[in-house]
Amino acid sequence: MAAKNLPKCLHIDCGIPTDVRFLFKDDSEEIKEVKAHKLLLSAASDVFQRWFYGSMKEDKEEDVEIVDSSQEVFKTMVEYIYNKELDWNAFDLHFHSSLYYQAEKYNIGDLKAEILSSIERQSRHIVNLNNVLEAASLAGKTLFEPLSNLLYKISVTCLAREFQGSYIEVVKFCAEVKPNEADLSVLPKLMQMLLEYKQLKAQWGFGKNSYDLVYKVIMNTEDVHEEMMGIGLVGREYVVDMLDGLCSRKEVDIALDFLLREDHISGKFSINDEDYYFKTT
């Protein structure tokens, strides 16, 4: 019950005067402010506690200028501390990221977790083909690993969903992006993660993983091939035939590429070469 009353403390007529004011200067040089209570902020953040009551305490602590946040983002963080219910659906990706920065700076763990949860929950709505590379750019710029990993994840998921898992179509999409439209430095990382996503997510209705299926075919037929052909190699077309429509040639290619790179099998493989041969190691 007491926690539910905390948001009232932000009202001018609450009867409990604030004792700190945070000041913000926007591009038009207009000064905006956020008022709060030192004690409540300190209870939520050890950074605020040291700032107001510890070794970081300054003489002029009633007015504090904030230069690394907008008034809107900082106010949202304060409202969270005061247990005010937030409309997470109203925040775009940049707002979420800026808010996470403040939560990290002031060491508010619950807020960080809530932000990540909100981004993941709304990923289909806040990341689409219009801003997916922007999301990946944010992932590449942020210094905070949990946020970076999540932004890369939802960017890759968006691309895989929009292009129905076609790696080639994603490559075409990225190739059409102009340098002034997005941060192209994130593309190698994005494409690498997309390939890893395909390796982990390629599944069929009965729940079998493509890589397990391909590997099982190679394991079960290697001895037969050795007897018939005098070599311990299995052809890619043979694997496709053995799977009998359970996966396409492209899906087999992706699985083989993964198995070769991870040293589960050895041999020769190239999507531009008809001689696909491999064997178990």
C-alpha atoms as a PDB file:
ATOM      1  CA  MET A   1       0.000   0.000   0.000  1.00  0.00           C
ATOM      2  CA  ALA A   2       2.795   2.436   0.897  1.00  0.00           C
ATOM      3  CA  ALA A   3       4.574   1.810  -2.423  1.00  0.00           C
ATOM      4  CA  LYS A   4       1.406   2.665  -4.327  1.00  0.00           C
ATOM      5  CA  ASN A   5       1.409   6.091  -2.725  1.00  0.00           C
ATOM      6  CA  LEU A   6       4.944   6.959  -3.808  1.00  0.00           C
ATOM      7  CA  PRO A   7       3.905   8.482  -7.187  1.00  0.00           C
ATOM      8  CA  LYS A   8       1.911  11.103  -5.239  1.00  0.00           C
ATOM      9  CA  CYS A   9       5.191  12.470  -3.911  1.00  0.00           C
ATOM     10  CA  LEU A  10       5.925  13.854  -7.386  1.00  0.00           C
ATOM     11  CA  HIS A  11       2.843  16.062  -7.292  1.00  0.00           C
ATOM     12  CA  ILE A  12       3.302  19.699  -6.364  1.00  0.00           C
ATOM     13  CA  ASP A  13       0.497  19.541  -3.790  1.00  0.00           C
ATOM     14  CA  CYS A  14       1.691  16.353  -2.089  1.00  0.00           C
ATOM     15  CA  GLY A  15       2.752  18.282   1.014  1.00  0.00           C
ATOM     16  CA  ILE A  16       6.286  16.841   1.018  1.00  0.00           C
ATOM     17  CA  PRO A  17       8.630  19.389  -0.599  1.00  0.00           C
ATOM     18  CA  THR A  18      11.313  18.161  -2.962  1.00  0.00           C
ATOM     19  CA  ASP A  19      14.922  18.886  -2.061  1.00  0.00           C
ATOM     20  CA  VAL A  20      16.781  18.375  -5.347  1.00  0.00           C
ATOM     21  CA  ARG A  21      16.222  19.725  -8.830  1.00  0.00           C
ATOM     22  CA  PHE A  22      17.791  18.292 -11.981  1.00  0.00           C
ATOM     23  CA  LEU A  23      18.253  20.765 -14.836  1.00  0.00           C
ATOM     24  CA  PHE A  24      18.358  20.035 -18.570  1.00  0.00           C
ATOM     25  CA  LYS A  25      19.180  22.325 -21.480  1.00  0.00           C
ATOM     26  CA  ASP A  26      17.742  21.379 -24.863  1.00  0.00           C
ATOM     27  CA  ASP A  27      18.906  22.435 -28.331  1.00  0.00           C
ATOM     28  CA  SER A  28      16.948  25.662 -28.089  1.00  0.00           C
ATOM     29  CA  GLU A  29      18.751  26.514 -24.839  1.00  0.00           C
ATOM     30  CA  GLU A  30      15.478  26.162 -22.935  1.00  0.00           C
ATOM     31  CA  ILE A  31      15.953  24.940 -19.371  1.00  0.00           C
ATOM     32  CA  LYS A  32      13.754  22.052 -18.207  1.00  0.00           C
ATOM     33  CA  GLU A  33      13.710  20.460 -14.781  1.00  0.00           C
ATOM     34  CA  VAL A  34      12.858  17.334 -12.813  1.00  0.00           C
ATOM     35  CA  LYS A  35      12.294  17.634  -9.081  1.00  0.00           C
ATOM     36  CA  ALA A  36      12.697  14.786  -6.625  1.00  0.00           C
ATOM     37  CA  HIS A  37      13.536  13.762  -3.066  1.00  0.00           C
ATOM     38  CA  LYS A  38      17.117  12.823  -2.261  1.00  0.00           C
ATOM     39  CA  LEU A  39      16.106  10.163   0.240  1.00  0.00           C
ATOM     40  CA  LEU A  40      13.889   8.265  -2.217  1.00  0.00           C
ATOM     41  CA  LEU A  41      16.460   8.425  -4.996  1.00  0.00           C
ATOM     42  CA  SER A  42      19.161   7.237  -2.602  1.00  0.00           C
ATOM     43  CA  ALA A  43      17.016   4.306  -1.494  1.00  0.00           C
ATOM     44  CA  ALA A  44      16.825   3.139  -5.114  1.00  0.00           C
ATOM     45  CA  SER A  45      20.385   3.891  -6.192  1.00  0.00           C
ATOM     46  CA  ASP A  46      23.678   3.626  -4.352  1.00  0.00           C
ATOM     47  CA  VAL A  47      25.057   6.156  -6.828  1.00  0.00           C
ATOM     48  CA  PHE A  48      22.515   8.743  -5.709  1.00  0.00           C
ATOM     49  CA  GLN A  49      23.191   7.764  -2.108  1.00  0.00           C
ATOM     50  CA  ARG A  50      26.898   8.517  -2.459  1.00  0.00           C
ATOM     51  CA  TRP A  51      26.095  11.628  -4.436  1.00  0.00           C
ATOM     52  CA  PHE A  52      23.804  13.143  -1.822  1.00  0.00           C
ATOM     53  CA  TYR A  53      25.073  11.658   1.447  1.00  0.00           C
ATOM     54  CA  GLY A  54      28.469  10.109   0.838  1.00  0.00           C
ATOM     55  CA  SER A  55      31.922  11.042  -0.400  1.00  0.00           C
ATOM     56  CA  MET A  56      30.565  12.362  -3.693  1.00  0.00           C
ATOM     57  CA  LYS A  57      28.455  14.979  -1.886  1.00  0.00           C
ATOM     58  CA  GLU A  58      28.813  18.471  -3.315  1.00  0.00           C
ATOM     59  CA  ASP A  59      28.139  21.869  -1.783  1.00  0.00           C
ATOM     60  CA  LYS A  60      25.527  22.944  -4.332  1.00  0.00           C
ATOM     61  CA  GLU A  61      23.379  19.870  -4.412  1.00  0.00           C
ATOM     62  CA  GLU A  62      19.905  21.393  -4.688  1.00  0.00           C
ATOM     63  CA  ASP A  63      20.364  22.134  -8.410  1.00  0.00           C
ATOM     64  CA  VAL A  64      22.121  19.483 -10.497  1.00  0.00           C
ATOM     65  CA  GLU A  65      22.776  19.927 -14.211  1.00  0.00           C
ATOM     66  CA  ILE A  66      22.413  16.749 -16.273  1.00  0.00           C
ATOM     67  CA  VAL A  67      24.193  16.752 -19.618  1.00  0.00           C
ATOM     68  CA  ASP A  68      23.988  13.100 -20.718  1.00  0.00           C
ATOM     69  CA  SER A  69      20.219  12.638 -20.763  1.00  0.00           C
ATOM     70  CA  SER A  70      17.111  14.317 -22.049  1.00  0.00           C
ATOM     71  CA  GLN A  71      14.607  15.585 -19.519  1.00  0.00           C
ATOM     72  CA  GLU A  72      12.036  13.050 -20.745  1.00  0.00           C
ATOM     73  CA  VAL A  73      14.310  10.029 -20.252  1.00  0.00           C
ATOM     74  CA  PHE A  74      15.573  11.148 -16.842  1.00  0.00           C
ATOM     75  CA  LYS A  75      12.044  11.929 -15.718  1.00  0.00           C
ATOM     76  CA  THR A  76      10.951   8.431 -16.712  1.00  0.00           C
ATOM     77  CA  MET A  77      13.734   6.946 -14.581  1.00  0.00           C
ATOM     78  CA  VAL A  78      12.639   9.058 -11.607  1.00  0.00           C
ATOM     79  CA  GLU A  79       9.018   8.033 -12.142  1.00  0.00           C
ATOM     80  CA  TYR A  80      10.091   4.388 -12.117  1.00  0.00           C
ATOM     81  CA  ILE A  81      11.883   4.946  -8.809  1.00  0.00           C
ATOM     82  CA  TYR A  82       8.675   6.473  -7.459  1.00  0.00           C
ATOM     83  CA  ASN A  83       6.788   3.346  -8.516  1.00  0.00           C
ATOM     84  CA  LYS A  84       4.733   5.147 -11.143  1.00  0.00           C
ATOM     85  CA  GLU A  85       3.200   2.848 -13.737  1.00  0.00           C
ATOM     86  CA  LEU A  86       4.923   3.453 -17.070  1.00  0.00           C
ATOM     87  CA  ASP A  87       3.470   3.063 -20.544  1.00  0.00           C
ATOM     88  CA  TRP A  88       6.280   0.996 -22.051  1.00  0.00           C
ATOM     89  CA  ASN A  89       4.449   0.744 -25.369  1.00  0.00           C
ATOM     90  CA  ALA A  90       4.938   4.480 -25.854  1.00  0.00           C
ATOM     91  CA  PHE A  91       8.745   4.218 -25.868  1.00  0.00           C
ATOM     92  CA  ASP A  92      10.661   3.644 -29.082  1.00  0.00           C
ATOM     93  CA  LEU A  93      13.967   1.816 -29.368  1.00  0.00           C
ATOM     94  CA  HIS A  94      16.104   4.917 -28.886  1.00  0.00           C
ATOM     95  CA  PHE A  95      14.172   5.853 -25.755  1.00  0.00           C
ATOM     96  CA  HIS A  96      14.612   2.353 -24.344  1.00  0.00           C
ATOM     97  CA  SER A  97      18.343   2.483 -25.057  1.00  0.00           C
ATOM     98  CA  SER A  98      18.761   5.931 -23.501  1.00  0.00           C
ATOM     99  CA  LEU A  99      16.817   4.846 -20.453  1.00  0.00           C
ATOM    100  CA  TYR A 100      19.010   1.757 -20.118  1.00  0.00           C
ATOM    101  CA  TYR A 101      22.088   3.986 -20.130  1.00  0.00           C
ATOM    102  CA  GLN A 102      20.700   5.970 -17.205  1.00  0.00           C
ATOM    103  CA  ALA A 103      19.701   2.815 -15.323  1.00  0.00           C
ATOM    104  CA  GLU A 104      23.244   1.503 -15.793  1.00  0.00           C
ATOM    105  CA  LYS A 105      24.815   4.797 -14.754  1.00  0.00           C
ATOM    106  CA  TYR A 106      22.809   4.974 -11.534  1.00  0.00           C
ATOM    107  CA  ASN A 107      22.956   1.214 -10.925  1.00  0.00           C
ATOM    108  CA  ILE A 108      19.216   0.520 -10.873  1.00  0.00           C
ATOM    109  CA  GLY A 109      19.122  -3.193 -11.631  1.00  0.00           C
ATOM    110  CA  ASP A 110      15.355  -3.649 -11.614  1.00  0.00           C
ATOM    111  CA  LEU A 111      14.944  -0.904 -14.191  1.00  0.00           C
ATOM    112  CA  LYS A 112      17.564  -2.464 -16.470  1.00  0.00           C
ATOM    113  CA  ALA A 113      15.754  -5.793 -16.328  1.00  0.00           C
ATOM    114  CA  GLU A 114      12.414  -4.116 -17.036  1.00  0.00           C
ATOM    115  CA  ILE A 115      13.831  -2.284 -20.055  1.00  0.00           C
ATOM    116  CA  LEU A 116      15.247  -5.485 -21.572  1.00  0.00           C
ATOM    117  CA  SER A 117      11.953  -7.246 -20.948  1.00  0.00           C
ATOM    118  CA  SER A 118      10.028  -4.422 -22.624  1.00  0.00           C
ATOM    119  CA  ILE A 119      12.279  -4.437 -25.700  1.00  0.00           C
ATOM    120  CA  GLU A 120      11.963  -8.192 -26.119  1.00  0.00           C
ATOM    121  CA  ARG A 121       8.224  -8.107 -25.513  1.00  0.00           C
ATOM    122  CA  GLN A 122       7.677  -5.407 -28.148  1.00  0.00           C
ATOM    123  CA  SER A 123      10.390  -6.490 -30.577  1.00  0.00           C
ATOM    124  CA  ARG A 124       7.956  -7.131 -33.442  1.00  0.00           C
ATOM    125  CA  HIS A 125       6.515  -3.622 -33.101  1.00  0.00           C
ATOM    126  CA  ILE A 126       9.593  -1.503 -32.458  1.00  0.00           C
ATOM    127  CA  VAL A 127      11.947  -3.180 -34.956  1.00  0.00           C
ATOM    128  CA  ASN A 128      11.026  -3.658 -38.620  1.00  0.00           C
ATOM    129  CA  LEU A 129      12.700  -3.419 -42.022  1.00  0.00           C
ATOM    130  CA  ASN A 130      12.582   0.376 -41.840  1.00  0.00           C
ATOM    131  CA  ASN A 131      14.794   0.541 -38.753  1.00  0.00           C
ATOM    132  CA  VAL A 132      16.384  -2.902 -38.380  1.00  0.00           C
ATOM    133  CA  LEU A 133      19.844  -1.650 -39.371  1.00  0.00           C
ATOM    134  CA  GLU A 134      19.391   1.273 -37.017  1.00  0.00           C
ATOM    135  CA  ALA A 135      18.689  -1.221 -34.232  1.00  0.00           C
ATOM    136  CA  ALA A 136      21.825  -3.145 -35.177  1.00  0.00           C
ATOM    137  CA  SER A 137      23.776   0.122 -35.168  1.00  0.00           C
ATOM    138  CA  LEU A 138      22.568   0.814 -31.632  1.00  0.00           C
ATOM    139  CA  ALA A 139      23.701  -2.678 -30.692  1.00  0.00           C
ATOM    140  CA  GLY A 140      27.151  -1.979 -32.066  1.00  0.00           C
ATOM    141  CA  LYS A 141      27.510   1.348 -30.290  1.00  0.00           C
ATOM    142  CA  THR A 142      26.275   0.468 -26.819  1.00  0.00           C
ATOM    143  CA  LEU A 143      28.875  -0.450 -24.224  1.00  0.00           C
ATOM    144  CA  PHE A 144      26.474  -2.634 -22.263  1.00  0.00           C
ATOM    145  CA  GLU A 145      26.579  -6.284 -23.288  1.00  0.00           C
ATOM    146  CA  PRO A 146      23.046  -7.343 -22.217  1.00  0.00           C
ATOM    147  CA  LEU A 147      21.494  -4.523 -24.245  1.00  0.00           C
ATOM    148  CA  SER A 148      23.825  -5.047 -27.200  1.00  0.00           C
ATOM    149  CA  ASN A 149      23.124  -8.777 -27.349  1.00  0.00           C
ATOM    150  CA  LEU A 150      19.376  -8.228 -27.220  1.00  0.00           C
ATOM    151  CA  LEU A 151      19.411  -5.561 -29.942  1.00  0.00           C
ATOM    152  CA  TYR A 152      21.464  -7.796 -32.220  1.00  0.00           C
ATOM    153  CA  LYS A 153      19.142 -10.691 -31.462  1.00  0.00           C
ATOM    154  CA  ILE A 154      15.934  -8.858 -32.358  1.00  0.00           C
ATOM    155  CA  SER A 155      17.587  -7.363 -35.459  1.00  0.00           C
ATOM    156  CA  VAL A 156      18.552 -10.813 -36.709  1.00  0.00           C
ATOM    157  CA  THR A 157      15.130 -12.221 -35.818  1.00  0.00           C
ATOM    158  CA  CYS A 158      13.458  -9.407 -37.757  1.00  0.00           C
ATOM    159  CA  LEU A 159      15.558 -10.077 -40.875  1.00  0.00           C
ATOM    160  CA  ALA A 160      15.008 -13.829 -40.650  1.00  0.00           C
ATOM    161  CA  ARG A 161      11.266 -13.311 -40.231  1.00  0.00           C
ATOM    162  CA  GLU A 162      10.836 -10.719 -42.991  1.00  0.00           C
ATOM    163  CA  PHE A 163      12.854 -12.695 -45.538  1.00  0.00           C
ATOM    164  CA  GLN A 164      11.588 -16.092 -44.397  1.00  0.00           C
ATOM    165  CA  GLY A 165      15.053 -17.236 -43.416  1.00  0.00           C
ATOM    166  CA  SER A 166      16.601 -16.594 -46.845  1.00  0.00           C
ATOM    167  CA  TYR A 167      20.216 -15.620 -46.261  1.00  0.00           C
ATOM    168  CA  ILE A 168      20.605 -14.530 -49.891  1.00  0.00           C
ATOM    169  CA  GLU A 169      17.636 -12.156 -49.696  1.00  0.00           C
ATOM    170  CA  VAL A 170      19.046 -10.583 -46.541  1.00  0.00           C
ATOM    171  CA  VAL A 171      22.372 -10.062 -48.298  1.00  0.00           C
ATOM    172  CA  LYS A 172      20.558  -8.349 -51.182  1.00  0.00           C
ATOM    173  CA  PHE A 173      18.659  -6.135 -48.744  1.00  0.00           C
ATOM    174  CA  CYS A 174      21.826  -5.059 -46.960  1.00  0.00           C
ATOM    175  CA  ALA A 175      23.661  -4.508 -50.253  1.00  0.00           C
ATOM    176  CA  GLU A 176      21.070  -1.910 -51.248  1.00  0.00           C
ATOM    177  CA  VAL A 177      21.643   0.163 -48.119  1.00  0.00           C
ATOM    178  CA  LYS A 178      23.511   3.402 -48.755  1.00  0.00           C
ATOM    179  CA  PRO A 179      26.287   4.571 -46.406  1.00  0.00           C
ATOM    180  CA  ASN A 180      24.293   7.640 -45.376  1.00  0.00           C
ATOM    181  CA  GLU A 181      21.266   5.542 -44.451  1.00  0.00           C
ATOM    182  CA  ALA A 182      22.820   3.284 -41.821  1.00  0.00           C
ATOM    183  CA  ASP A 183      26.032   2.394 -40.017  1.00  0.00           C
ATOM    184  CA  LEU A 184      27.405  -0.217 -42.402  1.00  0.00           C
ATOM    185  CA  SER A 185      30.150  -1.243 -39.980  1.00  0.00           C
ATOM    186  CA  VAL A 186      27.648  -3.478 -38.160  1.00  0.00           C
ATOM    187  CA  LEU A 187      26.806  -5.539 -41.253  1.00  0.00           C
ATOM    188  CA  PRO A 188      29.564  -8.186 -40.871  1.00  0.00           C
ATOM    189  CA  LYS A 189      28.510  -8.885 -37.286  1.00  0.00           C
ATOM    190  CA  LEU A 190      24.848  -8.895 -38.294  1.00  0.00           C
ATOM    191  CA  MET A 191      25.405 -11.359 -41.125  1.00  0.00           C
ATOM    192  CA  GLN A 192      27.484 -13.625 -38.915  1.00  0.00           C
ATOM    193  CA  MET A 193      24.735 -13.695 -36.301  1.00  0.00           C
ATOM    194  CA  LEU A 194      22.132 -14.319 -38.974  1.00  0.00           C
ATOM    195  CA  LEU A 195      24.011 -17.408 -40.108  1.00  0.00           C
ATOM    196  CA  GLU A 196      24.261 -18.589 -36.503  1.00  0.00           C
ATOM    197  CA  TYR A 197      20.543 -17.929 -36.099  1.00  0.00           C
ATOM    198  CA  LYS A 198      19.809 -20.096 -39.099  1.00  0.00           C
ATOM    199  CA  GLN A 199      21.970 -22.833 -37.676  1.00  0.00           C
ATOM    200  CA  LEU A 200      20.126 -22.799 -34.378  1.00  0.00           C
ATOM    201  CA  LYS A 201      16.579 -22.193 -35.582  1.00  0.00           C
ATOM    202  CA  ALA A 202      16.209 -24.374 -38.677  1.00  0.00           C
ATOM    203  CA  GLN A 203      13.576 -26.844 -37.509  1.00  0.00           C
ATOM    204  CA  TRP A 204      10.694 -28.835 -38.951  1.00  0.00           C
ATOM    205  CA  GLY A 205       7.186 -29.480 -37.679  1.00  0.00           C
ATOM    206  CA  PHE A 206       8.097 -32.730 -35.967  1.00  0.00           C
ATOM    207  CA  GLY A 207      10.744 -30.890 -33.929  1.00  0.00           C
ATOM    208  CA  LYS A 208      13.963 -32.375 -35.374  1.00  0.00           C
ATOM    209  CA  ASN A 209      16.953 -30.085 -35.869  1.00  0.00           C
ATOM    210  CA  SER A 210      18.356 -29.899 -39.392  1.00  0.00           C
ATOM    211  CA  TYR A 211      21.930 -30.283 -38.262  1.00  0.00           C
ATOM    212  CA  ASP A 212      21.147 -33.405 -36.258  1.00  0.00           C
ATOM    213  CA  LEU A 213      19.354 -34.855 -39.279  1.00  0.00           C
ATOM    214  CA  VAL A 214      22.189 -34.164 -41.716  1.00  0.00           C
ATOM    215  CA  TYR A 215      24.800 -35.454 -39.299  1.00  0.00           C
ATOM    216  CA  LYS A 216      22.760 -38.612 -38.672  1.00  0.00           C
ATOM    217  CA  VAL A 217      22.515 -39.328 -42.411  1.00  0.00           C
ATOM    218  CA  ILE A 218      26.289 -39.009 -42.774  1.00  0.00           C
ATOM    219  CA  MET A 219      26.950 -41.227 -39.746  1.00  0.00           C
ATOM    220  CA  ASN A 220      24.522 -43.933 -40.836  1.00  0.00           C
ATOM    221  CA  THR A 221      25.651 -44.110 -44.477  1.00  0.00           C
ATOM    222  CA  GLU A 222      29.428 -43.646 -44.300  1.00  0.00           C
ATOM    223  CA  ASP A 223      30.150 -47.371 -44.011  1.00  0.00           C
ATOM    224  CA  VAL A 224      27.766 -48.184 -46.868  1.00  0.00           C
ATOM    225  CA  HIS A 225      29.466 -45.644 -49.124  1.00  0.00           C
ATOM    226  CA  GLU A 226      32.872 -46.978 -48.236  1.00  0.00           C
ATOM    227  CA  GLU A 227      31.843 -50.450 -49.311  1.00  0.00           C
ATOM    228  CA  MET A 228      30.103 -49.298 -52.515  1.00  0.00           C
ATOM    229  CA  MET A 229      32.529 -46.617 -53.678  1.00  0.00           C
ATOM    230  CA  GLY A 230      35.772 -47.589 -51.960  1.00  0.00           C
ATOM    231  CA  ILE A 231      35.895 -44.217 -50.175  1.00  0.00           C
ATOM    232  CA  GLY A 232      34.575 -42.943 -46.877  1.00  0.00           C
ATOM    233  CA  LEU A 233      32.824 -39.942 -48.400  1.00  0.00           C
ATOM    234  CA  VAL A 234      29.145 -39.041 -48.587  1.00  0.00           C
ATOM    235  CA  GLY A 235      27.729 -36.831 -51.336  1.00  0.00           C
ATOM    236  CA  ARG A 236      25.554 -33.825 -50.634  1.00  0.00           C
ATOM    237  CA  GLU A 237      22.923 -34.991 -53.142  1.00  0.00           C
ATOM    238  CA  TYR A 238      22.759 -38.306 -51.331  1.00  0.00           C
ATOM    239  CA  VAL A 239      21.923 -36.487 -48.075  1.00  0.00           C
ATOM    240  CA  VAL A 240      19.195 -34.503 -49.819  1.00  0.00           C
ATOM    241  CA  ASP A 241      17.696 -37.698 -51.223  1.00  0.00           C
ATOM    242  CA  MET A 242      17.881 -39.531 -47.921  1.00  0.00           C
ATOM    243  CA  LEU A 243      16.030 -36.721 -46.150  1.00  0.00           C
ATOM    244  CA  ASP A 244      13.312 -37.107 -48.780  1.00  0.00           C
ATOM    245  CA  GLY A 245      11.872 -33.596 -48.696  1.00  0.00           C
ATOM    246  CA  LEU A 246      12.296 -32.978 -44.984  1.00  0.00           C
ATOM    247  CA  CYS A 247      14.556 -30.072 -45.891  1.00  0.00           C
ATOM    248  CA  SER A 248      15.567 -28.225 -49.023  1.00  0.00           C
ATOM    249  CA  ARG A 249      18.980 -28.221 -50.699  1.00  0.00           C
ATOM    250  CA  LYS A 250      19.576 -24.745 -49.282  1.00  0.00           C
ATOM    251  CA  GLU A 251      18.849 -25.982 -45.760  1.00  0.00           C
ATOM    252  CA  VAL A 252      21.174 -28.934 -46.260  1.00  0.00           C
ATOM    253  CA  ASP A 253      23.866 -26.532 -47.525  1.00  0.00           C
ATOM    254  CA  ILE A 254      23.558 -24.360 -44.408  1.00  0.00           C
ATOM    255  CA  ALA A 255      23.752 -27.411 -42.158  1.00  0.00           C
ATOM    256  CA  LEU A 256      26.793 -28.760 -43.998  1.00  0.00           C
ATOM    257  CA  ASP A 257      28.560 -25.421 -43.842  1.00  0.00           C
ATOM    258  CA  PHE A 258      28.009 -25.339 -40.089  1.00  0.00           C
ATOM    259  CA  LEU A 259      29.124 -28.937 -39.538  1.00  0.00           C
ATOM    260  CA  LEU A 260      32.286 -28.366 -41.553  1.00  0.00           C
ATOM    261  CA  ARG A 261      33.214 -25.137 -39.780  1.00  0.00           C
ATOM    262  CA  GLU A 262      32.618 -26.714 -36.379  1.00  0.00           C
ATOM    263  CA  ASP A 263      34.831 -29.707 -37.353  1.00  0.00           C
ATOM    264  CA  HIS A 264      32.036 -32.230 -36.853  1.00  0.00           C
ATOM    265  CA  ILE A 265      32.749 -33.473 -40.375  1.00  0.00           C
ATOM    266  CA  SER A 266      35.603 -32.989 -42.828  1.00  0.00           C
ATOM    267  CA  GLY A 267      35.772 -32.681 -46.600  1.00  0.00           C
ATOM    268  CA  LYS A 268      34.978 -30.232 -49.362  1.00  0.00           C
ATOM    269  CA  PHE A 269      32.000 -27.914 -49.544  1.00  0.00           C
ATOM    270  CA  SER A 270      31.135 -24.881 -51.674  1.00  0.00           C
ATOM    271  CA  ILE A 271      27.767 -23.503 -52.690  1.00  0.00           C
ATOM    272  CA  ASN A 272      29.270 -22.702 -56.102  1.00  0.00           C
ATOM    273  CA  ASP A 273      30.694 -26.184 -56.621  1.00  0.00           C
ATOM    274  CA  GLU A 274      28.754 -29.319 -57.480  1.00  0.00           C
ATOM    275  CA  ASP A 275      31.308 -31.572 -55.739  1.00  0.00           C
ATOM    276  CA  TYR A 276      29.932 -31.715 -52.227  1.00  0.00           C
ATOM    277  CA  TYR A 277      31.717 -34.487 -50.325  1.00  0.00           C
ATOM    278  CA  PHE A 278      32.311 -34.880 -46.634  1.00  0.00           C
ATOM    279  CA  LYS A 279      32.748 -37.464 -43.942  1.00  0.00           C
ATOM    280  CA  THR A 280      32.636 -37.697 -40.172  1.00  0.00           C
ATOM    281  CA  THR A 281      35.787 -36.860 -38.206  1.00  0.00           C
END
